[in-house]
PDB file of C-alpha atoms in Angstrom:
ATOM      1  CA  MET E 149     201.882  58.882  83.087  1.00 78.00           C
ATOM      2  CA  LYS E 150     202.256  61.027  86.434  1.00 80.00           C
ATOM      3  CA  SER E 151     204.287  60.800  89.534  1.00 83.00           C
ATOM      4  CA  CYS E 152     203.536  61.066  92.995  1.00 85.00           C
ATOM      5  CA  PRO E 153     204.581  64.271  94.490  1.00 80.00           C
ATOM      6  CA  LYS E 154     205.232  62.646  97.722  1.00 85.00           C
ATOM      7  CA  CYS E 155     207.321  59.284  96.970  1.00 90.00           C
ATOM      8  CA  LYS E 156     207.893  60.084  93.124  1.00 87.00           C
ATOM      9  CA  VAL E 157     206.364  56.649  92.072  1.00 89.00           C
ATOM     10  CA  SER E 158     205.013  56.681  88.639  1.00 87.00           C
ATOM     11  CA  CYS E 159     201.234  56.449  88.526  1.00 85.00           C
ATOM     12  CA  THR E 160     198.526  56.043  85.696  1.00 85.00           C
ATOM     13  CA  ASP E 161     196.926  59.213  84.301  1.00 80.00           C
ATOM     14  CA  ASP E 162     193.619  57.872  85.802  1.00 80.00           C
ATOM     15  CA  ALA E 163     194.829  57.282  89.226  1.00 82.00           C
ATOM     16  CA  THR E 164     193.487  59.243  91.782  1.00 79.00           C
ATOM     17  CA  SER E 165     195.712  58.323  94.593  1.00 83.00           C
ATOM     18  CA  CYS E 166     199.300  56.704  94.741  1.00 87.00           C
ATOM     19  CA  PRO E 167     199.186  53.063  94.936  1.00 86.00           C
ATOM     20  CA  ALA E 168     202.674  53.163  97.138  1.00 89.00           C
ATOM     21  CA  CYS E 169     201.828  55.866  99.690  1.00 89.00           C
ATOM     22  CA  GLY E 170     198.136  56.633  99.244  1.00 84.00           C
ATOM     23  CA  GLN E 171     198.914  60.172  98.444  1.00 82.00           C
ATOM     24  CA  MET E 172     196.028  61.868  96.781  1.00 79.00           C
ATOM     25  CA  LEU E 173     196.934  62.623  93.205  1.00 76.00           C
ATOM     26  CA  THR E 174     194.016  64.968  92.258  1.00 70.00           C
ATOM     27  CA  MET E 175     193.778  68.376  93.995  1.00 63.00           C
ATOM     28  CA  VAL E 176     191.193  71.343  93.348  1.00 60.00           C
ATOM     29  CA  SER E 177     193.046  73.738  91.346  1.00 64.00           C
ATOM     30  CA  PHE E 178     193.598  77.709  92.763  1.00 68.00           C
ATOM     31  CA  LYS E 179     191.372  78.582  89.619  1.00 73.00           C
ATOM     32  CA  SER E 180     188.515  76.251  90.860  1.00 73.00           C
ATOM     33  CA  LEU E 181     188.737  77.358  94.277  1.00 71.00           C
ATOM     34  CA  LEU E 182     188.512  80.970  93.228  1.00 79.00           C
ATOM     35  CA  MET E 183     185.402  80.158  91.124  1.00 83.00           C
ATOM     36  CA  ILE E 184     183.930  78.508  94.230  1.00 83.00           C
ATOM     37  CA  VAL E 185     184.627  81.377  96.577  1.00 84.00           C
ATOM     38  CA  GLY E 186     183.537  83.907  94.004  1.00 87.00           C
ATOM     39  CA  ALA E 187     179.901  81.774  93.651  1.00 87.00           C
ATOM     40  CA  GLY E 188     179.680  81.892  97.446  1.00 87.00           C
ATOM     41  CA  MET E 189     180.082  85.496  97.596  1.00 89.00           C
ATOM     42  CA  LEU E 190     177.805  86.181  94.753  1.00 89.00           C
ATOM     43  CA  LEU E 191     175.100  83.913  96.665  1.00 89.00           C
ATOM     44  CA  ALA E 192     175.614  85.850  99.992  1.00 89.00           C
ATOM     45  CA  ALA E 193     175.338  89.186  98.221  1.00 88.00           C
ATOM     46  CA  SER E 194     171.734  88.011  96.436  1.00 88.00           C
ATOM     47  CA  VAL E 195     170.257  86.417  99.834  1.00 84.00           C
ATOM     48  CA  ASN E 196     171.192  89.788 101.671  1.00 84.00           C
ATOM     49  CA  SER E 197     169.593  92.304  98.945  1.00 84.00           C
ATOM     50  CA  LEU E 198     166.346  89.702  98.964  1.00 81.00           C
ATOM     51  CA  ILE E 199     166.399  89.945 102.771  1.00 78.00           C
ATOM     52  CA  ALA E 200     166.524  93.601 102.407  1.00 79.00           C
ATOM     53  CA  SER E 201     164.013  94.121  99.897  1.00 79.00           C
ATOM     54  CA  LEU E 202     161.251  92.341 102.405  1.00 74.00           C
ATOM     55  CA  PRO E 203     158.852  94.569 103.772  1.00 72.00           C
ATOM     56  CA  ARG E 204     159.450  95.246 107.437  1.00 70.00           C
ATOM     57  CA  ASP E 205     156.533  97.442 108.825  1.00 69.00           C
ATOM     58  CA  GLU E 206     153.530  95.248 107.512  1.00 65.00           C
ATOM     59  CA  LYS E 207     150.555  95.477 109.610  1.00 69.00           C
ATOM     60  CA  ILE E 208     149.383  92.221 110.875  1.00 62.00           C
ATOM     61  CA  VAL E 209     145.282  91.540 110.393  1.00 66.00           C
ATOM     62  CA  VAL E 210     143.916  89.720 113.513  1.00 68.00           C
ATOM     63  CA  ALA E 211     140.620  87.724 112.383  1.00 64.00           C
ATOM     64  CA  PRO E 212     137.494  88.217 114.574  1.00 71.00           C
ATOM     65  CA  PRO E 213     136.753  86.323 117.441  1.00 68.00           C
ATOM     66  CA  VAL E 214     134.967  83.378 116.763  1.00 58.00           C
ATOM     67  CA  LYS E 215     132.247  81.959 119.207  1.00 59.00           C
ATOM     68  CA  PRO E 216     133.709  79.019 120.988  1.00 55.00           C
ATOM     69  CA  PHE E 217     131.953  75.804 120.657  1.00 51.00           C
ATOM     70  CA  PRO E 218     132.213  72.759 123.153  1.00 54.00           C
ATOM     71  CA  THR E 219     134.989  70.318 122.355  1.00 55.00           C
ATOM     72  CA  ARG E 220     134.199  67.660 124.650  1.00 65.00           C
ATOM     73  CA  ASN E 221     131.366  65.259 124.690  1.00 67.00           C
ATOM     74  CA  ALA E 222     130.652  64.340 128.566  1.00 71.00           C
ATOM     75  CA  PHE E 223     127.890  61.780 127.582  1.00 72.00           C
ATOM     76  CA  ALA E 224     129.939  59.709 124.777  1.00 66.00           C
ATOM     77  CA  GLU E 225     133.132  59.890 126.756  1.00 67.00           C
ATOM     78  CA  SER E 226     131.651  58.560 129.770  1.00 76.00           C
ATOM     79  CA  LEU E 227     130.623  55.336 127.852  1.00 78.00           C
ATOM     80  CA  PRO E 228     134.023  53.837 128.146  1.00 78.00           C
ATOM     81  CA  MET E 229     133.955  53.669 131.880  1.00 81.00           C
ATOM     82  CA  LEU E 230     130.778  51.244 131.564  1.00 83.00           C
ATOM     83  CA  ALA E 231     131.412  47.782 131.947  1.00 85.00           C
ATOM     84  CA  GLY E 232     131.517  45.921 128.595  1.00 84.00           C
ATOM     85  CA  ALA E 233     127.562  44.439 128.861  1.00 88.00           C
ATOM     86  CA  ALA E 234     126.237  47.875 129.953  1.00 89.00           C
ATOM     87  CA  ARG E 235     128.331  49.643 127.317  1.00 88.00           C
ATOM     88  CA  ALA E 236     127.008  47.151 124.690  1.00 89.00           C
ATOM     89  CA  THR E 237     123.262  47.790 125.802  1.00 90.00           C
ATOM     90  CA  MET E 238     123.619  51.622 125.890  1.00 88.00           C
ATOM     91  CA  LEU E 239     125.303  51.460 122.326  1.00 88.00           C
ATOM     92  CA  GLY E 240     122.805  48.868 121.045  1.00 89.00           C
ATOM     93  CA  LYS E 241     119.920  51.419 122.587  1.00 89.00           C
ATOM     94  CA  LEU E 242     121.674  54.266 120.719  1.00 87.00           C
ATOM     95  CA  MET E 243     121.481  52.296 117.221  1.00 88.00           C
ATOM     96  CA  THR E 244     117.994  51.561 117.701  1.00 88.00           C
ATOM     97  CA  LYS E 245     117.290  55.238 118.475  1.00 87.00           C
ATOM     98  CA  SER E 246     118.705  55.929 115.346  1.00 86.00           C
ATOM     99  CA  GLY E 247     116.696  53.841 113.300  1.00 87.00           C
ATOM    100  CA  GLN E 248     119.093  50.844 112.876  1.00 87.00           C
ATOM    101  CA  PRO E 249     117.971  47.865 115.095  1.00 88.00           C
ATOM    102  CA  CYS E 250     120.672  46.273 117.051  1.00 88.00           C
ATOM    103  CA  ASP E 251     119.885  44.032 119.817  1.00 86.00           C
ATOM    104  CA  ASP E 252     123.132  42.520 119.823  1.00 90.00           C
ATOM    105  CA  VAL E 253     126.474  44.271 120.017  1.00 90.00           C
ATOM    106  CA  LYS E 254     129.360  42.026 119.356  1.00 91.00           C
ATOM    107  CA  ARG E 255     132.299  44.625 119.540  1.00 90.00           C
ATOM    108  CA  SER E 256     132.409  48.238 120.190  1.00 88.00           C
ATOM    109  CA  PHE E 257     135.413  50.567 119.967  1.00 87.00           C
ATOM    110  CA  TYR E 258     135.591  54.521 121.204  1.00 86.00           C
ATOM    111  CA  VAL E 259     137.302  56.298 117.944  1.00 85.00           C
ATOM    112  CA  GLY E 260     137.713  59.730 119.799  1.00 82.00           C
ATOM    113  CA  SER E 261     135.979  63.125 120.086  1.00 80.00           C
ATOM    114  CA  ARG E 262     136.318  66.278 117.980  1.00 79.00           C
ATOM    115  CA  ASP E 263     134.292  69.187 117.889  1.00 78.00           C
ATOM    116  CA  GLY E 264     132.023  68.092 120.423  1.00 77.00           C
ATOM    117  CA  LEU E 265     131.025  64.862 119.075  1.00 82.00           C
ATOM    118  CA  ALA E 266     132.410  61.534 119.835  1.00 84.00           C
ATOM    119  CA  TYR E 267     132.810  58.728 117.378  1.00 86.00           C
ATOM    120  CA  TRP E 268     132.276  54.802 118.243  1.00 87.00           C
ATOM    121  CA  ASN E 269     132.562  51.930 115.915  1.00 89.00           C
ATOM    122  CA  VAL E 270     129.901  49.304 116.437  1.00 91.00           C
ATOM    123  CA  ARG E 271     129.385  45.839 115.409  1.00 91.00           C
ATOM    124  CA  CYS E 272     125.989  44.459 115.459  1.00 91.00           C
ATOM    125  CA  ALA E 273     125.243  40.847 115.053  1.00 89.00           C
ATOM    126  CA  GLY E 274     123.357  40.563 111.755  1.00 85.00           C
ATOM    127  CA  SER E 275     124.011  44.475 110.169  1.00 86.00           C
ATOM    128  CA  GLY E 276     127.648  44.623 110.350  1.00 88.00           C
ATOM    129  CA  ASP E 277     130.312  47.445 111.202  1.00 89.00           C
ATOM    130  CA  TRP E 278     128.894  51.238 111.834  1.00 88.00           C
ATOM    131  CA  MET E 279     130.570  54.289 112.346  1.00 88.00           C
ATOM    132  CA  VAL E 280     128.521  56.128 115.350  1.00 87.00           C
ATOM    133  CA  GLN E 281     128.470  59.899 115.620  1.00 87.00           C
ATOM    134  CA  VAL E 282     127.098  60.727 119.290  1.00 85.00           C
ATOM    135  CA  ARG E 283     126.241  64.313 120.230  1.00 82.00           C
ATOM    136  CA  ASN E 284     126.069  65.423 123.915  1.00 78.00           C
ATOM    137  CA  ASP E 285     122.377  65.259 123.744  1.00 78.00           C
ATOM    138  CA  ALA E 286     122.557  61.317 123.106  1.00 77.00           C
ATOM    139  CA  SER E 287     121.350  61.923 119.707  1.00 83.00           C
ATOM    140  CA  VAL E 288     123.140  59.577 116.951  1.00 86.00           C
ATOM    141  CA  THR E 289     124.039  59.782 113.497  1.00 86.00           C
ATOM    142  CA  ARG E 290     125.478  56.558 111.687  1.00 87.00           C
ATOM    143  CA  VAL E 291     126.974  55.079 108.855  1.00 87.00           C
ATOM    144  CA  ALA E 292     127.680  51.720 107.724  1.00 87.00           C
ATOM    145  CA  CYS E 293     131.485  51.178 107.618  1.00 86.00           C
ATOM    146  CA  ASP E 294     131.005  49.544 103.925  1.00 85.00           C
ATOM    147  CA  GLU E 295     128.925  52.255 102.348  1.00 82.00           C
ATOM    148  CA  HIS E 296     131.688  55.079 102.252  1.00 75.00           C
ATOM    149  CA  PRO E 297     135.092  54.275 101.399  1.00 77.00           C
ATOM    150  CA  GLN E 298     136.381  57.290 104.106  1.00 75.00           C
ATOM    151  CA  ILE E 299     134.150  55.795 106.614  1.00 72.00           C
ATOM    152  CA  LYS E 300     135.614  52.413 105.770  1.00 72.00           C
ATOM    153  CA  ALA E 301     139.269  53.529 106.060  1.00 71.00           C
ATOM    154  CA  ARG E 302     138.353  55.256 109.481  1.00 76.00           C
ATOM    155  CA  CYS E 303     136.241  52.163 111.113  1.00 83.00           C
ATOM    156  CA  TRP E 304     138.339  50.554 114.186  1.00 83.00           C
ATOM    157  CA  LYS E 305     141.057  53.024 114.172  1.00 84.00           C
ATOM    158  CA  PRO E 306     141.534  55.997 116.559  1.00 81.00           C
ATOM    159  CA  LEU E 307     141.338  59.750 115.422  1.00 74.00           C
TER     160      LEU E 307
END
């Protein structure tokens, strides 16, 4: 048994606070406090020596300039501005030009542009869903959404 330092009530040995007044019975010992402070000082000294050992006058190597490429695709980005029927007709023609007949576009979705290429999703009646890559010159590359797992995961979602 131990007693509360504040109200002198007897408390069990495993009690952490006095049941009568709520006084905390367990305190950090002076020895523990010294160990914590010492560890903190050791850590600070280690970090300081690590920082001091870092190179200070390191030369920065700059990569040579890269020829820029167009990041916009004016042709494909103008397609969303077309009315629904006109856009469907244009996408159907692009699909047919790529070798996949698509007379009836049921749904289209502008995915976005990246590196000068515009990406569209097109649903053709009878042939399913397609990921269509449109270049600025109106040439097209297409992949069926169900043919490739990575393409299927990207279909009908914006970039």
